[in-house]
mmCIF file of C-alpha atoms and ligand atoms in Angstrom:
data_model
loop_
_atom_site.group_PDB
_atom_site.id
_atom_site.type_symbol
_atom_site.label_atom_id
_atom_site.label_comp_id
_atom_site.label_asym_id
_atom_site.label_seq_id
_atom_site.Cartn_x
_atom_site.Cartn_y
_atom_site.Cartn_z
ATOM 1 C CA MET A 413 12.181 7.871 17.985
ATOM 2 C CA MET A 414 14.278 7.307 15.121
ATOM 3 C CA SER A 415 16.758 10.201 13.899
ATOM 4 C CA ILE A 416 16.151 12.149 10.976
ATOM 5 C CA GLY A 417 18.589 10.107 8.940
ATOM 6 C CA GLN A 418 16.850 6.841 9.507
ATOM 7 C CA LEU A 419 13.050 8.329 8.703
ATOM 8 C CA ARG A 420 14.217 10.224 5.486
ATOM 9 C CA SER A 421 16.248 9.113 2.581
ATOM 10 C CA ARG A 422 17.160 11.022 -0.741
ATOM 11 C CA PHE A 423 17.158 9.084 -4.123
ATOM 12 C CA ASP A 424 18.189 9.681 -7.600
ATOM 13 C CA PRO A 425 15.567 8.448 -9.694
ATOM 14 C CA LEU A 426 18.063 8.345 -12.790
ATOM 15 C CA THR A 427 21.039 6.982 -11.106
ATOM 16 C CA GLY A 428 19.267 4.515 -8.460
ATOM 17 C CA ALA A 429 21.774 6.019 -5.807
ATOM 18 C CA ILE A 430 20.819 6.826 -2.228
ATOM 19 C CA ALA A 431 22.686 9.042 -0.426
ATOM 20 C CA GLY A 432 24.621 6.426 2.263
ATOM 21 C CA ALA A 433 22.725 3.328 1.324
ATOM 22 C CA PRO A 434 24.702 0.304 0.604
ATOM 23 C CA VAL A 435 24.919 -0.818 -2.780
ATOM 24 C CA THR A 436 24.689 -4.374 -4.310
ATOM 25 C CA ARG A 437 25.794 -4.851 -8.157
ATOM 26 C CA ARG A 438 25.115 -7.708 -10.542
ATOM 27 C CA ARG A 439 27.525 -8.316 -13.837
ATOM 28 C CA LEU A 440 26.249 -10.634 -16.452
ATOM 29 C CA SER A 441 28.673 -13.421 -14.977
ATOM 30 C CA ASP A 442 26.323 -13.074 -11.678
ATOM 31 C CA LEU A 443 23.318 -14.668 -13.639
ATOM 32 C CA ARG A 444 24.729 -17.888 -15.245
ATOM 33 C CA GLY A 445 21.434 -20.118 -15.747
ATOM 34 C CA CYS A 446 19.102 -17.480 -15.889
ATOM 35 C CA PHE A 447 19.001 -16.860 -19.544
ATOM 36 C CA ALA A 448 17.659 -19.458 -21.246
ATOM 37 C CA ASP A 449 19.376 -19.220 -24.468
ATOM 38 C CA SER A 450 23.065 -20.269 -22.953
ATOM 39 C CA ALA A 451 24.853 -19.966 -26.395
ATOM 40 C CA ALA A 452 23.829 -16.110 -26.884
ATOM 41 C CA TYR A 453 24.846 -16.065 -22.869
ATOM 42 C CA GLU A 454 27.980 -17.452 -23.590
ATOM 43 C CA ALA A 455 28.657 -15.430 -26.571
ATOM 44 C CA THR A 456 27.848 -12.048 -24.538
ATOM 45 C CA LEU A 457 29.788 -13.039 -21.737
ATOM 46 C CA ALA A 458 32.538 -13.508 -24.179
ATOM 47 C CA ALA A 459 32.503 -10.273 -25.646
ATOM 48 C CA GLY A 460 32.809 -8.537 -21.923
ATOM 49 C CA ASP A 461 30.884 -8.692 -18.688
ATOM 50 C CA PRO A 462 28.516 -5.645 -18.503
ATOM 51 C CA LEU A 463 26.782 -4.315 -14.952
ATOM 52 C CA LEU A 464 23.255 -5.681 -15.482
ATOM 53 C CA TYR A 465 21.956 -3.809 -12.452
ATOM 54 C CA SER A 466 22.344 -2.317 -8.756
ATOM 55 C CA VAL A 467 20.271 -2.036 -6.061
ATOM 56 C CA ALA A 468 20.475 0.419 -3.190
ATOM 57 C CA SER A 469 18.994 -0.701 0.074
ATOM 58 C CA VAL A 470 17.702 1.186 3.186
ATOM 59 C CA GLU A 471 16.996 -0.844 6.542
ATOM 60 C CA PRO A 472 15.855 1.756 8.857
ATOM 61 C CA ALA A 473 14.931 -0.949 11.662
ATOM 62 C CA LYS A 474 14.517 -4.880 11.765
ATOM 63 C CA GLY A 475 11.045 -5.189 13.667
ATOM 64 C CA GLU A 476 8.201 -7.264 13.319
ATOM 65 C CA GLY A 477 6.289 -4.474 11.788
ATOM 66 C CA ASP A 478 9.175 -2.923 9.846
ATOM 67 C CA LEU A 479 9.638 -1.880 6.329
ATOM 68 C CA HIS A 480 12.802 -2.134 4.276
ATOM 69 C CA TYR A 481 13.072 -0.549 0.598
ATOM 70 C CA GLY A 482 15.683 -0.436 -2.169
ATOM 71 C CA VAL A 483 15.935 1.742 -5.677
ATOM 72 C CA GLY A 484 16.990 -1.039 -8.440
ATOM 73 C CA LEU A 485 18.563 0.691 -11.656
ATOM 74 C CA LEU A 486 18.530 -1.918 -14.227
ATOM 75 C CA MET A 487 20.490 -1.305 -17.724
ATOM 76 C CA PRO A 488 18.989 -1.843 -20.997
ATOM 77 C CA GLY A 489 19.969 -4.686 -23.260
ATOM 78 C CA ARG A 490 19.512 -8.039 -24.478
ATOM 79 C CA VAL A 491 21.000 -11.655 -24.343
ATOM 80 C CA GLY A 492 20.217 -12.989 -27.735
ATOM 81 C CA ALA A 493 16.236 -12.351 -27.703
ATOM 82 C CA GLU A 494 15.631 -12.169 -23.748
ATOM 83 C CA TYR A 495 15.857 -8.637 -22.310
ATOM 84 C CA PHE A 496 18.477 -7.938 -19.397
ATOM 85 C CA MET A 497 17.139 -8.873 -16.001
ATOM 86 C CA THR A 498 17.534 -9.543 -12.211
ATOM 87 C CA LYS A 499 18.196 -12.575 -10.791
ATOM 88 C CA GLY A 500 14.664 -13.025 -9.401
ATOM 89 C CA HIS A 501 13.706 -14.484 -5.865
ATOM 90 C CA LEU A 502 10.959 -15.661 -3.562
ATOM 91 C CA HIS A 503 10.629 -14.217 -0.218
ATOM 92 C CA SER A 504 12.367 -16.418 2.664
ATOM 93 C CA TRP A 505 9.075 -15.508 4.733
ATOM 94 C CA ARG A 506 6.917 -16.417 1.730
ATOM 95 C CA GLN A 507 3.827 -14.511 2.987
ATOM 96 C CA ALA A 508 5.777 -11.254 2.546
ATOM 97 C CA ALA A 509 4.541 -9.042 -0.328
ATOM 98 C CA GLU A 510 6.074 -6.187 -1.789
ATOM 99 C CA ILE A 511 4.967 -3.039 -3.940
ATOM 100 C CA TYR A 512 7.144 -1.977 -6.626
ATOM 101 C CA ILE A 513 6.841 1.829 -8.146
ATOM 102 C CA GLY A 514 8.329 2.288 -11.539
ATOM 103 C CA LEU A 515 10.677 5.397 -11.663
ATOM 104 C CA THR A 516 12.157 5.855 -14.972
ATOM 105 C CA GLY A 517 12.156 3.688 -18.351
ATOM 106 C CA GLU A 518 10.038 0.703 -19.230
ATOM 107 C CA GLY A 519 10.052 -3.003 -17.832
ATOM 108 C CA VAL A 520 8.297 -5.763 -16.794
ATOM 109 C CA LEU A 521 8.000 -7.741 -13.742
ATOM 110 C CA LEU A 522 7.570 -11.582 -14.445
ATOM 111 C CA LEU A 523 5.401 -12.912 -11.705
ATOM 112 C CA GLU A 524 5.112 -16.847 -10.894
ATOM 113 C CA ASP A 525 2.918 -18.202 -8.311
ATOM 114 C CA GLU A 526 4.826 -20.902 -6.221
ATOM 115 C CA ALA A 527 2.179 -23.356 -5.888
ATOM 116 C CA SER A 528 0.436 -23.406 -9.298
ATOM 117 C CA GLY A 529 3.513 -22.457 -11.303
ATOM 118 C CA GLU A 530 0.886 -19.499 -12.883
ATOM 119 C CA SER A 531 2.798 -16.858 -14.483
ATOM 120 C CA ARG A 532 1.975 -13.177 -15.360
ATOM 121 C CA LEU A 533 3.845 -10.178 -17.219
ATOM 122 C CA VAL A 534 3.363 -6.943 -15.656
ATOM 123 C CA PRO A 535 4.226 -3.511 -16.939
ATOM 124 C CA LEU A 536 6.295 -1.649 -15.076
ATOM 125 C CA ARG A 537 6.513 2.173 -15.748
ATOM 126 C CA PRO A 538 6.675 5.551 -14.031
ATOM 127 C CA HIS A 539 4.082 6.295 -11.608
ATOM 128 C CA HIS A 540 2.695 2.882 -12.015
ATOM 129 C CA ALA A 541 2.704 0.561 -8.876
ATOM 130 C CA VAL A 542 3.038 -2.840 -9.223
ATOM 131 C CA TYR A 543 1.662 -5.633 -6.205
ATOM 132 C CA VAL A 544 3.718 -8.722 -5.579
ATOM 133 C CA PRO A 545 1.615 -10.864 -3.557
ATOM 134 C CA GLY A 546 3.371 -13.436 -1.365
ATOM 135 C CA HIS A 547 4.502 -16.797 -2.352
ATOM 136 C CA THR A 548 5.295 -15.687 -5.691
ATOM 137 C CA ALA A 549 8.500 -15.461 -7.511
ATOM 138 C CA HIS A 550 9.465 -12.032 -8.938
ATOM 139 C CA ARG A 551 12.183 -11.051 -11.796
ATOM 140 C CA THR A 552 12.419 -7.409 -13.451
ATOM 141 C CA MET A 553 13.544 -7.102 -17.070
ATOM 142 C CA ASN A 554 14.042 -3.751 -18.858
ATOM 143 C CA THR A 555 12.364 -3.660 -21.937
ATOM 144 C CA GLY A 556 13.112 -0.059 -23.056
ATOM 145 C CA ALA A 557 16.064 1.566 -24.540
ATOM 146 C CA VAL A 558 17.478 3.477 -21.685
ATOM 147 C CA PRO A 559 17.908 2.510 -17.719
ATOM 148 C CA LEU A 560 14.902 1.161 -15.899
ATOM 149 C CA THR A 561 15.037 2.418 -12.161
ATOM 150 C CA TYR A 562 12.339 1.474 -9.492
ATOM 151 C CA LEU A 563 11.589 1.616 -5.919
ATOM 152 C CA GLY A 564 10.570 -1.672 -3.850
ATOM 153 C CA VAL A 565 8.842 -1.746 -0.362
ATOM 154 C CA TYR A 566 8.946 -4.968 1.523
ATOM 155 C CA PRO A 567 8.836 -6.263 5.121
ATOM 156 C CA ALA A 568 11.928 -6.153 6.851
ATOM 157 C CA LYS A 569 11.775 -9.728 7.802
ATOM 158 C CA ALA A 570 11.075 -10.686 4.193
ATOM 159 C CA GLY A 571 14.335 -11.974 3.156
ATOM 160 C CA HIS A 572 15.661 -13.109 -0.306
ATOM 161 C CA ASP A 573 15.525 -16.942 -1.203
ATOM 162 C CA TYR A 574 17.541 -17.304 -4.322
ATOM 163 C CA GLY A 575 18.483 -20.809 -3.942
ATOM 164 C CA THR A 576 15.041 -21.955 -4.739
ATOM 165 C CA ILE A 577 15.273 -20.068 -7.908
ATOM 166 C CA ALA A 578 18.857 -20.990 -9.013
ATOM 167 C CA GLU A 579 17.586 -24.840 -8.646
ATOM 168 C CA LYS A 580 14.018 -24.645 -10.242
ATOM 169 C CA ASN A 581 14.202 -21.483 -12.367
ATOM 170 C CA PHE A 582 11.165 -19.673 -13.792
ATOM 171 C CA HIS A 583 9.025 -21.348 -16.277
ATOM 172 C CA CYS A 584 8.951 -18.623 -18.573
ATOM 173 C CA VAL A 585 11.192 -16.103 -20.185
ATOM 174 C CA VAL A 586 10.614 -12.668 -21.615
ATOM 175 C CA VAL A 587 11.869 -12.057 -25.050
ATOM 176 C CA GLU A 588 11.705 -9.596 -27.847
ATOM 177 C CA ARG A 589 8.981 -10.418 -30.421
ATOM 178 C CA ASP A 590 7.954 -8.489 -33.288
ATOM 179 C CA GLY A 591 9.201 -5.491 -31.059
ATOM 180 C CA ARG A 592 7.311 -6.424 -27.978
ATOM 181 C CA PRO A 593 8.044 -7.680 -24.767
ATOM 182 C CA THR A 594 6.641 -11.586 -25.140
ATOM 183 C CA MET A 595 6.299 -13.979 -22.440
ATOM 184 C CA VAL A 596 7.494 -17.594 -23.836
ATOM 185 C CA GLU A 597 7.735 -21.094 -21.881
ATOM 186 C CA ARG A 598 11.685 -21.537 -21.164
ATOM 187 C CA LYS A 599 11.826 -25.069 -22.548
ATOM 188 C CA THR A 600 11.048 -23.395 -26.060
ATOM 189 C CA LEU A 601 14.725 -21.801 -25.977
ATOM 190 C CA THR A 602 16.739 -24.453 -24.444
HETATM 191 O O1 LIG B 436 13.627 -6.395 -3.526
HETATM 192 C C1 LIG B 436 13.181 -6.663 -4.217
HETATM 193 O O2 LIG B 436 12.247 -7.361 -4.785
HETATM 194 C C2 LIG B 436 13.860 -6.038 -5.489
HETATM 195 O O3 LIG B 436 14.620 -4.578 -4.652
HETATM 196 C C3 LIG B 436 15.061 -6.640 -5.950
HETATM 197 O O4 LIG B 436 16.046 -7.088 -4.888
HETATM 198 C C4 LIG B 436 15.953 -5.976 -6.996
HETATM 199 O O5 LIG B 436 14.954 -5.532 -7.999
HETATM 200 C C5 LIG B 436 16.965 -7.007 -7.467
HETATM 201 O O6 LIG B 436 16.639 -8.498 -7.805
HETATM 202 P P1 LIG B 436 17.134 -9.559 -7.061
HETATM 203 O O7 LIG B 436 17.013 -9.253 -5.587
HETATM 204 O O8 LIG B 436 16.269 -10.495 -7.725
HETATM 205 O O9 LIG B 436 18.560 -9.562 -7.902
HETATM 206 MN MN1 LIG B 437 11.317 -8.993 -3.512
#
């Protein structure tokens, strides 16, 4: 049996911190190529290199049936009309699905089916769960005015494939239009 420290963890829904868990931090400069409006990206970066998000991860075990989880903290803000976002990824083990649970703030998940390219925008709010199916690229945007935090739970063997996104990118981006998050084709902004 695992120790009690492996069986439970305490997270702060406001800061996204999990006691004792390693944290990955991504700044605007780490997201080169993610935002469609490259002029707005360079202008925003020239004014500073803000922290966009952090993820605290818990990996209790690495066996076939095990689970990993993480709490993300994504800051509010925009690059031009595009909301601050995560890098986005597919799972290296493509079949792996994931559950996102909103903790604080308001956001959306952009989902893109790898085979068909079909895209969907799914609201991510406190006490809402979003199911991300396997074979689906996923990226999170903060569409509100305060930090967005969420819990993500996924198979231990899922793995994060960032390379495919770096190469092909998502077909769509999420912009503020008339005060609302709106999904538009990337090519309309480039
Ligand atoms: O595993 C997940 O899908 C999340 O915990 C993400 O890692 C988190 O949202 C950060 O996004 P990304 O891994 O695309 O940088
Ligand atoms: Mn994932």
